[in-house]
mmCIF file of N, CA, C and O in Angstrom:
data_model
loop_
_atom_site.group_PDB
_atom_site.id
_atom_site.type_symbol
_atom_site.label_atom_id
_atom_site.label_comp_id
_atom_site.label_asym_id
_atom_site.label_seq_id
_atom_site.Cartn_x
_atom_site.Cartn_y
_atom_site.Cartn_z
ATOM 1 N N UNK A 105 -1.796 -0.608 14.386
ATOM 2 C CA UNK A 105 -0.837 -1.126 13.337
ATOM 3 C C UNK A 105 -1.637 -1.678 12.271
ATOM 4 O O UNK A 105 -2.685 -2.460 12.528
ATOM 5 N N UNK A 106 -1.235 -1.646 11.044
ATOM 6 C CA UNK A 106 -1.832 -2.394 9.885
ATOM 7 C C UNK A 106 -0.747 -3.360 9.382
ATOM 8 O O UNK A 106 0.406 -2.969 9.494
ATOM 9 N N UNK A 107 -1.102 -4.475 8.752
ATOM 10 C CA UNK A 107 -0.138 -5.222 8.068
ATOM 11 C C UNK A 107 -0.529 -5.162 6.580
ATOM 12 O O UNK A 107 -1.539 -5.352 6.100
ATOM 13 N N UNK A 108 0.616 -4.800 5.889
ATOM 14 C CA UNK A 108 0.375 -4.638 4.431
ATOM 15 C C UNK A 108 1.118 -5.754 3.711
ATOM 16 O O UNK A 108 2.282 -6.076 4.071
ATOM 17 N N UNK A 109 0.394 -6.387 2.835
ATOM 18 C CA UNK A 109 0.973 -7.594 2.039
ATOM 19 C C UNK A 109 1.278 -7.075 0.784
ATOM 20 O O UNK A 109 0.271 -6.457 0.103
ATOM 21 N N UNK A 110 2.297 -7.416 0.115
ATOM 22 C CA UNK A 110 2.602 -7.110 -1.359
ATOM 23 C C UNK A 110 2.658 -8.355 -2.214
ATOM 24 O O UNK A 110 3.237 -9.394 -1.703
ATOM 25 N N UNK A 111 2.067 -8.359 -3.324
ATOM 26 C CA UNK A 111 2.115 -9.405 -4.324
ATOM 27 C C UNK A 111 2.698 -8.994 -5.527
ATOM 28 O O UNK A 111 2.628 -7.754 -5.942
ATOM 29 N N UNK A 112 3.042 -9.937 -6.341
ATOM 30 C CA UNK A 112 3.520 -9.834 -7.757
ATOM 31 C C UNK A 112 4.433 -8.528 -8.032
ATOM 32 O O UNK A 112 5.589 -8.588 -7.336
ATOM 33 N N UNK A 113 4.217 -7.634 -8.878
ATOM 34 C CA UNK A 113 5.035 -6.611 -9.253
ATOM 35 C C UNK A 113 5.434 -5.669 -7.969
ATOM 36 O O UNK A 113 6.507 -5.184 -7.924
ATOM 37 N N UNK A 114 4.512 -5.539 -7.085
ATOM 38 C CA UNK A 114 4.687 -4.698 -5.975
ATOM 39 C C UNK A 114 5.907 -5.393 -5.205
ATOM 40 O O UNK A 114 6.879 -4.669 -4.740
ATOM 41 N N UNK A 115 5.744 -6.678 -4.963
ATOM 42 C CA UNK A 115 6.839 -7.397 -4.175
ATOM 43 C C UNK A 115 8.248 -7.274 -4.816
ATOM 44 O O UNK A 115 9.153 -7.129 -4.120
ATOM 45 N N UNK A 116 8.059 -7.442 -6.159
ATOM 46 C CA UNK A 116 9.332 -7.442 -6.921
ATOM 47 C C UNK A 116 10.068 -5.993 -6.901
ATOM 48 O O UNK A 116 11.260 -5.881 -6.641
ATOM 49 N N UNK A 117 9.345 -4.939 -7.002
ATOM 50 C CA UNK A 117 9.814 -3.655 -6.928
ATOM 51 C C UNK A 117 10.226 -3.139 -5.532
ATOM 52 O O UNK A 117 11.252 -2.587 -5.328
ATOM 53 N N UNK A 118 9.419 -3.591 -4.478
ATOM 54 C CA UNK A 118 9.828 -3.130 -3.063
ATOM 55 C C UNK A 118 10.892 -4.062 -2.518
ATOM 56 O O UNK A 118 11.638 -3.603 -1.796
ATOM 57 N N UNK A 119 10.752 -5.265 -2.833
ATOM 58 C CA UNK A 119 11.703 -6.188 -2.228
ATOM 59 C C UNK A 119 11.374 -6.957 -1.038
ATOM 60 O O UNK A 119 12.230 -7.620 -0.441
ATOM 61 N N UNK A 120 10.101 -6.659 -0.556
ATOM 62 C CA UNK A 120 9.658 -7.431 0.662
ATOM 63 C C UNK A 120 8.186 -7.934 0.354
ATOM 64 O O UNK A 120 7.591 -7.408 -0.626
ATOM 65 N N UNK A 121 7.807 -8.851 1.060
ATOM 66 C CA UNK A 121 6.316 -9.370 0.842
ATOM 67 C C UNK A 121 5.338 -8.863 1.875
ATOM 68 O O UNK A 121 4.133 -8.822 1.593
ATOM 69 N N UNK A 122 5.823 -8.348 3.007
ATOM 70 C CA UNK A 122 4.903 -7.712 3.876
ATOM 71 C C UNK A 122 5.631 -6.729 4.800
ATOM 72 O O UNK A 122 6.842 -6.836 4.935
ATOM 73 N N UNK A 123 4.814 -5.775 5.502
ATOM 74 C CA UNK A 123 5.375 -4.960 6.452
ATOM 75 C C UNK A 123 4.299 -4.498 7.403
ATOM 76 O O UNK A 123 3.169 -4.531 6.843
ATOM 77 N N UNK A 124 4.591 -4.008 8.479
ATOM 78 C CA UNK A 124 3.638 -3.382 9.399
ATOM 79 C C UNK A 124 3.807 -1.811 9.455
ATOM 80 O O UNK A 124 4.934 -1.280 9.235
ATOM 81 N N UNK A 125 2.722 -1.228 9.663
ATOM 82 C CA UNK A 125 2.757 0.307 9.621
ATOM 83 C C UNK A 125 1.797 0.825 10.770
ATOM 84 O O UNK A 125 0.800 0.336 10.787
ATOM 85 N N UNK A 126 2.408 1.846 11.387
ATOM 86 C CA UNK A 126 1.359 2.465 12.336
ATOM 87 C C UNK A 126 0.684 3.457 11.887
ATOM 88 O O UNK A 126 1.168 4.279 11.087
ATOM 89 N N UNK A 127 -0.601 3.677 12.239
ATOM 90 C CA UNK A 127 -1.448 4.732 11.737
ATOM 91 C C UNK A 127 -2.039 5.483 12.869
ATOM 92 O O UNK A 127 -2.025 5.178 13.953
ATOM 93 N N UNK A 128 -2.406 6.703 12.434
ATOM 94 C CA UNK A 128 -3.103 7.574 13.440
ATOM 95 C C UNK A 128 -4.472 7.020 13.829
ATOM 96 O O UNK A 128 -4.911 6.108 13.136
ATOM 97 N N UNK A 129 -4.939 7.357 14.939
ATOM 98 C CA UNK A 129 -6.222 6.778 15.435
ATOM 99 C C UNK A 129 -7.394 6.993 14.380
ATOM 100 O O UNK A 129 -8.423 6.242 14.353
ATOM 101 N N UNK A 130 -7.193 8.170 13.549
ATOM 102 C CA UNK A 130 -8.450 8.471 12.699
ATOM 103 C C UNK A 130 -8.253 7.548 11.331
ATOM 104 O O UNK A 130 -9.158 7.636 10.646
ATOM 105 N N UNK A 131 -7.097 6.862 11.138
ATOM 106 C CA UNK A 131 -6.985 6.145 10.032
ATOM 107 C C UNK A 131 -6.334 7.056 8.753
ATOM 108 O O UNK A 131 -6.078 8.064 9.049
ATOM 109 N N UNK A 132 -6.368 6.363 7.587
ATOM 110 C CA UNK A 132 -5.807 6.917 6.440
ATOM 111 C C UNK A 132 -6.516 6.389 5.289
ATOM 112 O O UNK A 132 -7.060 5.238 5.280
ATOM 113 N N UNK A 133 -6.778 7.222 4.292
ATOM 114 C CA UNK A 133 -7.378 6.654 2.977
ATOM 115 C C UNK A 133 -6.413 5.772 2.282
ATOM 116 O O UNK A 133 -5.200 6.006 2.389
ATOM 117 N N UNK A 134 -6.919 4.986 1.419
ATOM 118 C CA UNK A 134 -6.124 4.122 0.438
ATOM 119 C C UNK A 134 -5.280 4.988 -0.270
ATOM 120 O O UNK A 134 -4.019 4.834 -0.484
ATOM 121 N N UNK A 135 -5.810 6.101 -0.786
ATOM 122 C CA UNK A 135 -4.976 6.958 -1.730
ATOM 123 C C UNK A 135 -3.924 7.691 -0.970
ATOM 124 O O UNK A 135 -2.734 7.714 -1.500
ATOM 125 N N UNK A 136 -4.090 8.039 0.326
ATOM 126 C CA UNK A 136 -3.073 8.683 1.183
ATOM 127 C C UNK A 136 -2.021 7.478 1.413
ATOM 128 O O UNK A 136 -0.823 7.976 1.465
ATOM 129 N N UNK A 137 -2.423 6.380 1.730
ATOM 130 C CA UNK A 137 -1.381 5.250 2.045
ATOM 131 C C UNK A 137 -0.605 5.266 0.808
ATOM 132 O O UNK A 137 0.675 5.047 1.081
ATOM 133 N N UNK A 138 -1.032 5.066 -0.373
ATOM 134 C CA UNK A 138 -0.252 4.863 -1.660
ATOM 135 C C UNK A 138 0.735 6.000 -1.645
ATOM 136 O O UNK A 138 1.955 5.784 -2.033
ATOM 137 N N UNK A 139 0.160 7.187 -1.426
ATOM 138 C CA UNK A 139 1.116 8.430 -1.600
ATOM 139 C C UNK A 139 2.294 8.294 -0.599
ATOM 140 O O UNK A 139 3.410 8.661 -0.813
ATOM 141 N N UNK A 140 1.879 7.964 0.721
ATOM 142 C CA UNK A 140 2.855 7.682 1.815
ATOM 143 C C UNK A 140 3.938 6.802 1.414
ATOM 144 O O UNK A 140 5.227 6.953 1.544
ATOM 145 N N UNK A 141 3.551 5.627 0.884
ATOM 146 C CA UNK A 141 4.339 4.565 0.462
ATOM 147 C C UNK A 141 5.300 5.032 -0.665
ATOM 148 O O UNK A 141 6.451 4.705 -0.523
ATOM 149 N N UNK A 142 4.919 5.614 -1.555
ATOM 150 C CA UNK A 142 5.518 6.197 -2.761
ATOM 151 C C UNK A 142 6.817 6.900 -2.300
ATOM 152 O O UNK A 142 7.879 7.013 -2.935
ATOM 153 N N UNK A 143 6.609 7.685 -1.246
ATOM 154 C CA UNK A 143 7.726 8.575 -0.722
ATOM 155 C C UNK A 143 8.761 7.838 -0.025
ATOM 156 O O UNK A 143 9.804 8.420 0.589
ATOM 157 N N UNK A 144 8.747 6.507 0.127
ATOM 158 C CA UNK A 144 9.710 5.860 1.015
ATOM 159 C C UNK A 144 10.869 5.436 0.161
ATOM 160 O O UNK A 144 11.893 4.863 0.756
ATOM 161 N N UNK A 145 11.084 5.652 -1.219
ATOM 162 C CA UNK A 145 12.220 5.301 -1.785
ATOM 163 C C UNK A 145 11.933 4.837 -3.247
ATOM 164 O O UNK A 145 10.889 4.652 -3.666
ATOM 165 N N UNK A 146 13.057 4.432 -3.985
ATOM 166 C CA UNK A 146 12.943 4.166 -5.404
ATOM 167 C C UNK A 146 11.985 2.960 -5.495
ATOM 168 O O UNK A 146 11.273 3.058 -6.531
ATOM 169 N N UNK A 147 12.292 1.662 -4.855
ATOM 170 C CA UNK A 147 11.400 0.684 -5.146
ATOM 171 C C UNK A 147 9.804 0.946 -4.808
ATOM 172 O O UNK A 147 9.104 0.567 -5.738
ATOM 173 N N UNK A 148 9.646 1.795 -3.866
ATOM 174 C CA UNK A 148 8.231 2.133 -3.581
ATOM 175 C C UNK A 148 7.729 3.077 -4.708
ATOM 176 O O UNK A 148 6.507 2.993 -5.079
ATOM 177 N N UNK A 149 8.487 3.984 -5.159
ATOM 178 C CA UNK A 149 8.133 4.965 -6.156
ATOM 179 C C UNK A 149 7.757 4.160 -7.426
ATOM 180 O O UNK A 149 6.734 4.338 -8.057
ATOM 181 N N UNK A 150 8.593 3.148 -7.885
ATOM 182 C CA UNK A 150 8.328 2.356 -8.998
ATOM 183 C C UNK A 150 7.012 1.656 -8.861
ATOM 184 O O UNK A 150 6.093 1.513 -9.669
ATOM 185 N N UNK A 151 6.804 1.062 -7.601
ATOM 186 C CA UNK A 151 5.604 0.117 -7.420
ATOM 187 C C UNK A 151 4.260 0.999 -7.353
ATOM 188 O O UNK A 151 3.317 0.488 -7.802
ATOM 189 N N UNK A 152 4.312 2.230 -6.791
ATOM 190 C CA UNK A 152 3.173 2.959 -6.776
ATOM 191 C C UNK A 152 3.151 4.191 -7.674
ATOM 192 O O UNK A 152 2.413 5.135 -7.398
ATOM 193 N N UNK A 153 3.845 4.330 -8.805
ATOM 194 C CA UNK A 153 3.961 5.529 -9.557
ATOM 195 C C UNK A 153 2.526 5.598 -10.315
ATOM 196 O O UNK A 153 1.810 4.763 -10.428
ATOM 197 N N UNK A 154 2.312 6.829 -10.529
ATOM 198 C CA UNK A 154 1.011 7.239 -11.060
ATOM 199 C C UNK A 154 0.808 6.587 -12.376
ATOM 200 O O UNK A 154 1.643 6.464 -13.107
ATOM 201 N N UNK A 155 -0.401 6.166 -12.514
ATOM 202 C CA UNK A 155 -0.821 5.507 -13.805
ATOM 203 C C UNK A 155 -0.719 3.898 -13.615
ATOM 204 O O UNK A 155 -1.251 3.199 -14.483
ATOM 205 N N UNK A 156 -0.011 3.513 -12.594
ATOM 206 C CA UNK A 156 0.162 1.979 -12.290
ATOM 207 C C UNK A 156 -1.190 1.528 -11.727
ATOM 208 O O UNK A 156 -1.654 2.160 -10.696
ATOM 209 N N UNK A 157 -1.836 0.375 -12.143
ATOM 210 C CA UNK A 157 -2.908 -0.221 -11.516
ATOM 211 C C UNK A 157 -2.502 -0.859 -10.257
ATOM 212 O O UNK A 157 -1.561 -1.887 -10.371
ATOM 213 N N UNK A 158 -3.089 -0.588 -9.147
ATOM 214 C CA UNK A 158 -2.769 -1.350 -7.865
ATOM 215 C C UNK A 158 -4.082 -1.569 -7.251
ATOM 216 O O UNK A 158 -4.811 -0.654 -7.011
ATOM 217 N N UNK A 159 -4.415 -2.864 -6.956
ATOM 218 C CA UNK A 159 -5.606 -3.269 -6.221
ATOM 219 C C UNK A 159 -5.390 -3.318 -5.004
ATOM 220 O O UNK A 159 -4.288 -3.881 -4.393
ATOM 221 N N UNK A 160 -6.367 -2.827 -3.994
ATOM 222 C CA UNK A 160 -6.087 -2.723 -2.660
ATOM 223 C C UNK A 160 -7.374 -3.508 -1.939
ATOM 224 O O UNK A 160 -8.509 -3.353 -2.479
ATOM 225 N N UNK A 161 -7.059 -4.255 -0.961
ATOM 226 C CA UNK A 161 -8.135 -4.949 -0.231
ATOM 227 C C UNK A 161 -7.876 -4.622 1.253
ATOM 228 O O UNK A 161 -6.845 -4.647 1.740
ATOM 229 N N UNK A 162 -9.042 -4.453 1.958
ATOM 230 C CA UNK A 162 -9.022 -4.128 3.457
ATOM 231 C C UNK A 162 -9.661 -5.503 4.092
ATOM 232 O O UNK A 162 -10.932 -5.596 3.664
ATOM 233 N N UNK A 163 -9.016 -6.271 4.728
ATOM 234 C CA UNK A 163 -9.645 -7.436 5.333
ATOM 235 C C UNK A 163 -10.318 -8.230 4.363
ATOM 236 O O UNK A 163 -11.398 -8.726 4.382
ATOM 237 N N UNK A 164 -9.600 -8.534 3.193
ATOM 238 C CA UNK A 164 -9.907 -9.343 2.138
ATOM 239 C C UNK A 164 -11.218 -8.836 1.278
ATOM 240 O O UNK A 164 -11.645 -9.541 0.582
ATOM 241 N N UNK A 165 -11.435 -7.585 1.488
ATOM 242 C CA UNK A 165 -12.543 -6.956 0.567
ATOM 243 C C UNK A 165 -11.891 -5.803 -0.248
ATOM 244 O O UNK A 165 -11.234 -4.914 0.374
ATOM 245 N N UNK A 166 -12.161 -5.921 -1.436
ATOM 246 C CA UNK A 166 -11.699 -4.969 -2.397
ATOM 247 C C UNK A 166 -12.048 -3.543 -1.933
ATOM 248 O O UNK A 166 -13.108 -3.274 -1.540
ATOM 249 N N UNK A 167 -11.071 -2.600 -1.924
ATOM 250 C CA UNK A 167 -11.179 -1.278 -1.403
ATOM 251 C C UNK A 167 -10.902 -0.211 -2.556
ATOM 252 O O UNK A 167 -10.356 -0.433 -3.403
ATOM 253 N N UNK A 168 -11.769 1.017 -2.336
ATOM 254 C CA UNK A 168 -11.617 2.045 -3.264
ATOM 255 C C UNK A 168 -10.632 3.039 -2.714
ATOM 256 O O UNK A 168 -10.290 3.022 -1.535
ATOM 257 N N UNK A 169 -10.046 3.908 -3.599
ATOM 258 C CA UNK A 169 -9.109 4.915 -3.152
ATOM 259 C C UNK A 169 -9.546 5.793 -2.078
ATOM 260 O O UNK A 169 -8.751 6.177 -1.154
ATOM 261 N N UNK A 170 -10.890 6.009 -1.815
ATOM 262 C CA UNK A 170 -11.307 6.837 -0.854
ATOM 263 C C UNK A 170 -11.698 6.137 0.551
ATOM 264 O O UNK A 170 -12.028 6.771 1.409
ATOM 265 N N UNK A 171 -11.586 4.799 0.464
ATOM 266 C CA UNK A 171 -11.848 4.076 1.595
ATOM 267 C C UNK A 171 -10.923 4.314 2.793
ATOM 268 O O UNK A 171 -9.655 4.564 2.495
ATOM 269 N N UNK A 172 -11.295 4.432 3.988
ATOM 270 C CA UNK A 172 -10.454 4.617 5.161
ATOM 271 C C UNK A 172 -9.982 3.315 5.721
ATOM 272 O O UNK A 172 -10.750 2.324 6.018
ATOM 273 N N UNK A 173 -8.742 3.215 6.078
ATOM 274 C CA UNK A 173 -8.034 2.167 6.649
ATOM 275 C C UNK A 173 -7.748 2.503 8.144
ATOM 276 O O UNK A 173 -7.334 3.526 8.380
ATOM 277 N N UNK A 174 -8.276 1.655 9.039
ATOM 278 C CA UNK A 174 -8.208 1.972 10.476
ATOM 279 C C UNK A 174 -7.507 0.796 11.041
ATOM 280 O O UNK A 174 -7.479 -0.307 10.704
#
């Protein structure tokens, strides 16, 4: 399980400040996580639409789109 925290515009669009998500044992890239979240509905689509700047951190360290979340 991972804990996802949303701040500012993301929190406003999605309507929640955090959620838990189960992952496969192999993990998922940051880019794939964004794509998965975007498919969850309108608020997520607005929050993660292409061209929007979204900063991601894994354990409080800034992450790149190709980094794997485990």
